[in-house]
Amino acid sequence: MTAGGISLHAVDVVSGHAATGMWVTIRRIAPDDVTVAEGTLGTNGMLDHPVAAGEGIVAGVYVASFAIRDFYTPRGIPCPFLDRLDFRFVIDDPGPHVHLPLKFSPWGLALFRGV
């Protein structure tokens, strides 16, 4: 990973594959409220966006949103429990890279700060 920036990586543990096509958004909610990145995850399960290289990242409070139910619905997989994951986190120093790997199913998930 590069210095600075936020990267997202999502894997569907039902299929064992990257979450290609999942809609994601990264917003900074403090000190201001601005969307810094949004789009669909690529075939590698990652968001290809300049935010991964640090564009638009300053100290503040952020929310990474993953549209889990919207990912499963067109695939014909019921998702009766999870809808959207809004993961709130803090960046005090915008220098180090923040990597957020998500492992998920219709019934649960794990999200943590990776390297």
Short mmCIF file of N, CA and C in Angstrom, two decimals:
data_model
loop_
_atom_site.label_atom_id
_atom_site.label_comp_id
_atom_site.label_asym_id
_atom_site.label_seq_id
_atom_site.Cartn_x
_atom_site.Cartn_y
_atom_site.Cartn_z
N MET A 1 0.83 -1.19 0.00
CA MET A 1 0.00 0.00 0.00
C MET A 1 0.88 1.25 0.00
N THR A 2 0.33 2.31 -0.49
CA THR A 2 1.04 3.57 -0.54
C THR A 2 0.87 4.31 0.78
N ALA A 3 1.71 5.30 0.99
CA ALA A 3 1.56 6.14 2.18
C ALA A 3 0.33 7.01 1.99
N GLY A 4 -0.38 7.23 3.08
CA GLY A 4 -1.59 8.04 3.03
C GLY A 4 -2.71 7.35 2.27
N GLY A 5 -3.88 7.89 2.35
CA GLY A 5 -5.00 7.35 1.60
C GLY A 5 -5.80 6.29 2.34
N ILE A 6 -6.92 5.92 1.72
CA ILE A 6 -7.81 4.90 2.25
C ILE A 6 -8.09 3.92 1.13
N SER A 7 -7.87 2.63 1.40
CA SER A 7 -8.22 1.61 0.42
C SER A 7 -9.23 0.66 1.05
N LEU A 8 -10.13 0.14 0.20
CA LEU A 8 -11.16 -0.80 0.62
C LEU A 8 -10.97 -2.09 -0.16
N HIS A 9 -11.20 -3.22 0.51
CA HIS A 9 -11.12 -4.52 -0.16
C HIS A 9 -12.20 -5.41 0.44
N ALA A 10 -13.13 -5.89 -0.38
CA ALA A 10 -14.25 -6.70 0.13
C ALA A 10 -14.26 -8.06 -0.54
N VAL A 11 -14.49 -9.10 0.28
CA VAL A 11 -14.58 -10.47 -0.20
C VAL A 11 -15.88 -11.09 0.30
N ASP A 12 -16.63 -11.66 -0.62
CA ASP A 12 -17.87 -12.38 -0.32
C ASP A 12 -17.47 -13.79 0.11
N VAL A 13 -17.64 -14.14 1.39
CA VAL A 13 -17.22 -15.45 1.86
C VAL A 13 -18.19 -16.56 1.45
N VAL A 14 -19.38 -16.21 0.94
CA VAL A 14 -20.30 -17.21 0.42
C VAL A 14 -19.71 -17.85 -0.84
N SER A 15 -19.20 -17.01 -1.73
CA SER A 15 -18.63 -17.51 -2.98
C SER A 15 -17.12 -17.70 -2.88
N GLY A 16 -16.49 -17.01 -1.93
CA GLY A 16 -15.04 -17.06 -1.83
C GLY A 16 -14.34 -16.15 -2.82
N HIS A 17 -15.11 -15.21 -3.40
CA HIS A 17 -14.56 -14.32 -4.43
C HIS A 17 -14.66 -12.85 -3.99
N ALA A 18 -13.90 -12.03 -4.69
CA ALA A 18 -13.95 -10.59 -4.48
C ALA A 18 -15.37 -10.08 -4.74
N ALA A 19 -15.75 -9.03 -4.06
CA ALA A 19 -17.10 -8.46 -4.16
C ALA A 19 -17.19 -7.52 -5.36
N THR A 20 -16.92 -8.04 -6.53
CA THR A 20 -16.97 -7.26 -7.77
C THR A 20 -18.35 -6.63 -7.95
N GLY A 21 -18.37 -5.32 -8.15
CA GLY A 21 -19.62 -4.62 -8.40
C GLY A 21 -20.30 -4.06 -7.16
N MET A 22 -19.78 -4.34 -5.96
CA MET A 22 -20.41 -3.77 -4.76
C MET A 22 -20.23 -2.26 -4.74
N TRP A 23 -21.32 -1.54 -4.43
CA TRP A 23 -21.28 -0.07 -4.33
C TRP A 23 -20.72 0.32 -2.97
N VAL A 24 -19.74 1.23 -2.98
CA VAL A 24 -19.13 1.72 -1.75
C VAL A 24 -19.02 3.24 -1.79
N THR A 25 -19.01 3.83 -0.61
CA THR A 25 -18.84 5.27 -0.47
C THR A 25 -17.92 5.53 0.71
N ILE A 26 -17.05 6.52 0.57
CA ILE A 26 -16.24 7.00 1.69
C ILE A 26 -16.58 8.47 1.88
N ARG A 27 -17.08 8.80 3.09
CA ARG A 27 -17.41 10.18 3.42
C ARG A 27 -16.60 10.64 4.61
N ARG A 28 -16.21 11.89 4.59
CA ARG A 28 -15.65 12.53 5.78
C ARG A 28 -16.81 13.27 6.43
N ILE A 29 -17.07 12.99 7.69
CA ILE A 29 -18.21 13.62 8.37
C ILE A 29 -17.79 14.69 9.37
N ALA A 30 -16.50 14.78 9.66
CA ALA A 30 -15.99 15.85 10.51
C ALA A 30 -14.52 16.06 10.13
N PRO A 31 -14.06 17.27 10.04
CA PRO A 31 -14.68 18.51 10.46
C PRO A 31 -15.73 19.06 9.50
N ASP A 32 -15.89 18.44 8.34
CA ASP A 32 -16.91 18.86 7.38
C ASP A 32 -17.64 17.60 6.91
N ASP A 33 -18.62 17.74 6.07
CA ASP A 33 -19.34 16.58 5.55
C ASP A 33 -19.20 16.58 4.04
N VAL A 34 -18.35 15.67 3.54
CA VAL A 34 -18.06 15.62 2.12
C VAL A 34 -17.82 14.17 1.69
N THR A 35 -18.31 13.82 0.53
CA THR A 35 -18.02 12.51 -0.04
C THR A 35 -16.65 12.60 -0.69
N VAL A 36 -15.72 11.74 -0.25
CA VAL A 36 -14.37 11.77 -0.82
C VAL A 36 -14.17 10.70 -1.89
N ALA A 37 -15.02 9.66 -1.90
CA ALA A 37 -14.94 8.63 -2.93
C ALA A 37 -16.23 7.83 -2.96
N GLU A 38 -16.59 7.36 -4.16
CA GLU A 38 -17.72 6.45 -4.30
C GLU A 38 -17.58 5.73 -5.63
N GLY A 39 -18.16 4.54 -5.67
CA GLY A 39 -18.11 3.76 -6.89
C GLY A 39 -18.28 2.29 -6.60
N THR A 40 -18.06 1.47 -7.62
CA THR A 40 -18.18 0.03 -7.47
C THR A 40 -16.80 -0.61 -7.37
N LEU A 41 -16.75 -1.69 -6.62
CA LEU A 41 -15.49 -2.41 -6.47
C LEU A 41 -15.18 -3.17 -7.75
N GLY A 42 -13.91 -3.20 -8.09
CA GLY A 42 -13.47 -3.88 -9.31
C GLY A 42 -13.35 -5.38 -9.14
N THR A 43 -12.83 -6.04 -10.15
CA THR A 43 -12.72 -7.50 -10.13
C THR A 43 -11.79 -8.00 -9.02
N ASN A 44 -10.94 -7.14 -8.50
CA ASN A 44 -10.07 -7.50 -7.39
C ASN A 44 -10.71 -7.20 -6.03
N GLY A 45 -11.95 -6.70 -6.04
CA GLY A 45 -12.65 -6.37 -4.79
C GLY A 45 -12.22 -5.06 -4.18
N MET A 46 -11.49 -4.26 -4.93
CA MET A 46 -11.00 -2.98 -4.41
C MET A 46 -11.58 -1.81 -5.19
N LEU A 47 -11.62 -0.66 -4.53
CA LEU A 47 -12.09 0.57 -5.17
C LEU A 47 -10.92 1.25 -5.85
N ASP A 48 -11.01 1.39 -7.16
CA ASP A 48 -9.97 2.07 -7.94
C ASP A 48 -10.33 3.55 -7.96
N HIS A 49 -9.73 4.29 -7.05
CA HIS A 49 -10.04 5.71 -6.89
C HIS A 49 -8.80 6.42 -6.35
N PRO A 50 -8.58 7.67 -6.70
CA PRO A 50 -7.43 8.42 -6.20
C PRO A 50 -7.36 8.54 -4.68
N VAL A 51 -8.46 8.30 -3.97
CA VAL A 51 -8.44 8.35 -2.51
C VAL A 51 -7.47 7.32 -1.94
N ALA A 52 -7.24 6.21 -2.66
CA ALA A 52 -6.31 5.19 -2.20
C ALA A 52 -4.87 5.71 -2.16
N ALA A 53 -4.58 6.73 -2.96
CA ALA A 53 -3.26 7.34 -2.98
C ALA A 53 -3.20 8.58 -2.10
N GLY A 54 -4.29 8.89 -1.41
CA GLY A 54 -4.29 10.01 -0.47
C GLY A 54 -5.04 11.24 -0.92
N GLU A 55 -5.60 11.24 -2.12
CA GLU A 55 -6.31 12.42 -2.61
C GLU A 55 -7.51 12.73 -1.72
N GLY A 56 -7.58 13.95 -1.21
CA GLY A 56 -8.72 14.41 -0.41
C GLY A 56 -8.71 13.97 1.04
N ILE A 57 -7.65 13.31 1.49
CA ILE A 57 -7.63 12.81 2.86
C ILE A 57 -6.93 13.81 3.78
N VAL A 58 -7.67 14.22 4.81
CA VAL A 58 -7.16 15.08 5.87
C VAL A 58 -7.58 14.45 7.19
N ALA A 59 -7.06 14.97 8.29
CA ALA A 59 -7.47 14.48 9.61
C ALA A 59 -8.98 14.69 9.77
N GLY A 60 -9.65 13.69 10.35
CA GLY A 60 -11.09 13.82 10.55
C GLY A 60 -11.75 12.49 10.86
N VAL A 61 -13.06 12.51 10.88
CA VAL A 61 -13.88 11.33 11.11
C VAL A 61 -14.49 10.92 9.78
N TYR A 62 -14.39 9.64 9.44
CA TYR A 62 -14.82 9.12 8.16
C TYR A 62 -15.84 8.00 8.34
N VAL A 63 -16.62 7.75 7.29
CA VAL A 63 -17.53 6.62 7.24
C VAL A 63 -17.33 5.93 5.90
N ALA A 64 -17.01 4.63 5.97
CA ALA A 64 -16.97 3.80 4.76
C ALA A 64 -18.27 3.01 4.72
N SER A 65 -19.02 3.12 3.65
CA SER A 65 -20.31 2.44 3.51
C SER A 65 -20.22 1.37 2.43
N PHE A 66 -20.69 0.17 2.78
CA PHE A 66 -20.69 -0.98 1.87
C PHE A 66 -22.15 -1.43 1.69
N ALA A 67 -22.63 -1.49 0.46
CA ALA A 67 -24.02 -1.87 0.16
C ALA A 67 -24.14 -3.39 0.05
N ILE A 68 -24.23 -4.06 1.18
CA ILE A 68 -24.20 -5.53 1.23
C ILE A 68 -25.46 -6.14 0.62
N ARG A 69 -26.62 -5.71 1.06
CA ARG A 69 -27.87 -6.30 0.52
C ARG A 69 -27.99 -6.04 -0.98
N ASP A 70 -27.65 -4.83 -1.41
CA ASP A 70 -27.70 -4.52 -2.85
C ASP A 70 -26.72 -5.36 -3.65
N PHE A 71 -25.66 -5.84 -3.02
CA PHE A 71 -24.71 -6.73 -3.69
C PHE A 71 -25.33 -8.11 -3.92
N TYR A 72 -26.01 -8.64 -2.90
CA TYR A 72 -26.56 -10.00 -3.00
C TYR A 72 -27.86 -10.09 -3.82
N THR A 73 -28.71 -9.09 -3.73
CA THR A 73 -30.04 -9.17 -4.37
C THR A 73 -29.99 -9.54 -5.85
N PRO A 74 -29.21 -8.89 -6.69
CA PRO A 74 -29.21 -9.27 -8.11
C PRO A 74 -28.58 -10.65 -8.38
N ARG A 75 -27.90 -11.20 -7.37
CA ARG A 75 -27.30 -12.52 -7.51
C ARG A 75 -28.25 -13.63 -7.06
N GLY A 76 -29.47 -13.24 -6.63
CA GLY A 76 -30.46 -14.21 -6.19
C GLY A 76 -30.16 -14.84 -4.85
N ILE A 77 -29.29 -14.19 -4.07
CA ILE A 77 -28.95 -14.69 -2.74
C ILE A 77 -29.71 -13.87 -1.71
N PRO A 78 -30.58 -14.51 -0.90
CA PRO A 78 -31.33 -13.77 0.12
C PRO A 78 -30.36 -13.14 1.13
N CYS A 79 -30.66 -11.93 1.51
CA CYS A 79 -29.87 -11.22 2.52
C CYS A 79 -30.85 -10.61 3.52
N PRO A 80 -31.46 -11.46 4.37
CA PRO A 80 -32.52 -10.99 5.26
C PRO A 80 -32.04 -10.27 6.51
N PHE A 81 -30.73 -10.27 6.76
CA PHE A 81 -30.23 -9.69 8.01
C PHE A 81 -29.48 -8.38 7.80
N LEU A 82 -28.52 -8.38 6.90
CA LEU A 82 -27.68 -7.19 6.68
C LEU A 82 -28.23 -6.35 5.54
N ASP A 83 -28.09 -5.05 5.69
CA ASP A 83 -28.47 -4.12 4.63
C ASP A 83 -27.22 -3.42 4.14
N ARG A 84 -26.83 -2.38 4.83
CA ARG A 84 -25.65 -1.60 4.47
C ARG A 84 -24.77 -1.50 5.71
N LEU A 85 -23.49 -1.65 5.52
CA LEU A 85 -22.54 -1.47 6.61
C LEU A 85 -21.98 -0.06 6.53
N ASP A 86 -22.17 0.72 7.58
CA ASP A 86 -21.56 2.04 7.71
C ASP A 86 -20.51 1.93 8.80
N PHE A 87 -19.24 1.95 8.40
CA PHE A 87 -18.13 1.79 9.33
C PHE A 87 -17.49 3.15 9.58
N ARG A 88 -17.57 3.60 10.82
CA ARG A 88 -17.08 4.93 11.19
C ARG A 88 -15.70 4.79 11.82
N PHE A 89 -14.76 5.61 11.36
CA PHE A 89 -13.38 5.53 11.86
C PHE A 89 -12.74 6.92 11.85
N VAL A 90 -11.61 7.03 12.56
CA VAL A 90 -10.93 8.31 12.73
C VAL A 90 -9.55 8.26 12.09
N ILE A 91 -9.20 9.33 11.42
CA ILE A 91 -7.83 9.51 10.92
C ILE A 91 -7.28 10.75 11.61
N ASP A 92 -6.36 10.53 12.54
CA ASP A 92 -5.71 11.65 13.22
C ASP A 92 -4.52 12.18 12.42
N ASP A 93 -3.82 11.25 11.77
CA ASP A 93 -2.64 11.60 10.98
C ASP A 93 -2.88 11.08 9.56
N PRO A 94 -3.04 11.96 8.57
CA PRO A 94 -3.31 11.51 7.21
C PRO A 94 -2.11 10.90 6.49
N GLY A 95 -0.95 10.83 7.16
CA GLY A 95 0.25 10.26 6.53
C GLY A 95 0.20 8.75 6.33
N PRO A 96 -0.12 7.97 7.37
CA PRO A 96 -0.18 6.51 7.20
C PRO A 96 -1.39 6.07 6.38
N HIS A 97 -1.19 5.00 5.62
CA HIS A 97 -2.28 4.45 4.81
C HIS A 97 -3.27 3.70 5.70
N VAL A 98 -4.56 3.82 5.39
CA VAL A 98 -5.62 3.08 6.09
C VAL A 98 -6.21 2.08 5.09
N HIS A 99 -6.07 0.79 5.40
CA HIS A 99 -6.62 -0.26 4.54
C HIS A 99 -7.74 -0.95 5.32
N LEU A 100 -8.93 -1.03 4.71
CA LEU A 100 -10.09 -1.63 5.37
C LEU A 100 -10.55 -2.87 4.61
N PRO A 101 -10.09 -4.07 5.03
CA PRO A 101 -10.56 -5.30 4.40
C PRO A 101 -11.87 -5.77 5.04
N LEU A 102 -12.85 -6.09 4.21
CA LEU A 102 -14.16 -6.55 4.66
C LEU A 102 -14.37 -7.97 4.17
N LYS A 103 -14.71 -8.86 5.08
CA LYS A 103 -15.14 -10.23 4.76
C LYS A 103 -16.59 -10.31 5.20
N PHE A 104 -17.50 -10.76 4.31
CA PHE A 104 -18.92 -10.67 4.65
C PHE A 104 -19.73 -11.82 4.05
N SER A 105 -20.91 -12.02 4.61
CA SER A 105 -21.92 -12.94 4.11
C SER A 105 -23.26 -12.28 4.38
N PRO A 106 -24.39 -12.89 4.00
CA PRO A 106 -25.68 -12.29 4.33
C PRO A 106 -25.96 -12.24 5.83
N TRP A 107 -25.18 -12.96 6.63
CA TRP A 107 -25.46 -13.08 8.06
C TRP A 107 -24.44 -12.45 8.98
N GLY A 108 -23.32 -12.02 8.46
CA GLY A 108 -22.31 -11.46 9.33
C GLY A 108 -21.13 -10.91 8.54
N LEU A 109 -20.21 -10.31 9.27
CA LEU A 109 -19.07 -9.68 8.63
C LEU A 109 -17.93 -9.48 9.60
N ALA A 110 -16.77 -9.23 9.04
CA ALA A 110 -15.59 -8.81 9.79
C ALA A 110 -14.96 -7.68 9.00
N LEU A 111 -14.65 -6.61 9.69
CA LEU A 111 -13.98 -5.46 9.07
C LEU A 111 -12.96 -4.97 10.07
N PHE A 112 -11.75 -4.72 9.59
CA PHE A 112 -10.68 -4.33 10.49
C PHE A 112 -9.70 -3.45 9.74
N ARG A 113 -8.79 -2.86 10.47
CA ARG A 113 -7.73 -2.08 9.82
C ARG A 113 -6.61 -3.01 9.45
N GLY A 114 -6.37 -3.12 8.18
CA GLY A 114 -5.31 -3.99 7.69
C GLY A 114 -4.05 -3.21 7.40
N VAL A 115 -3.14 -3.87 6.74
CA VAL A 115 -1.87 -3.24 6.40
C VAL A 115 -1.69 -3.22 4.89
#
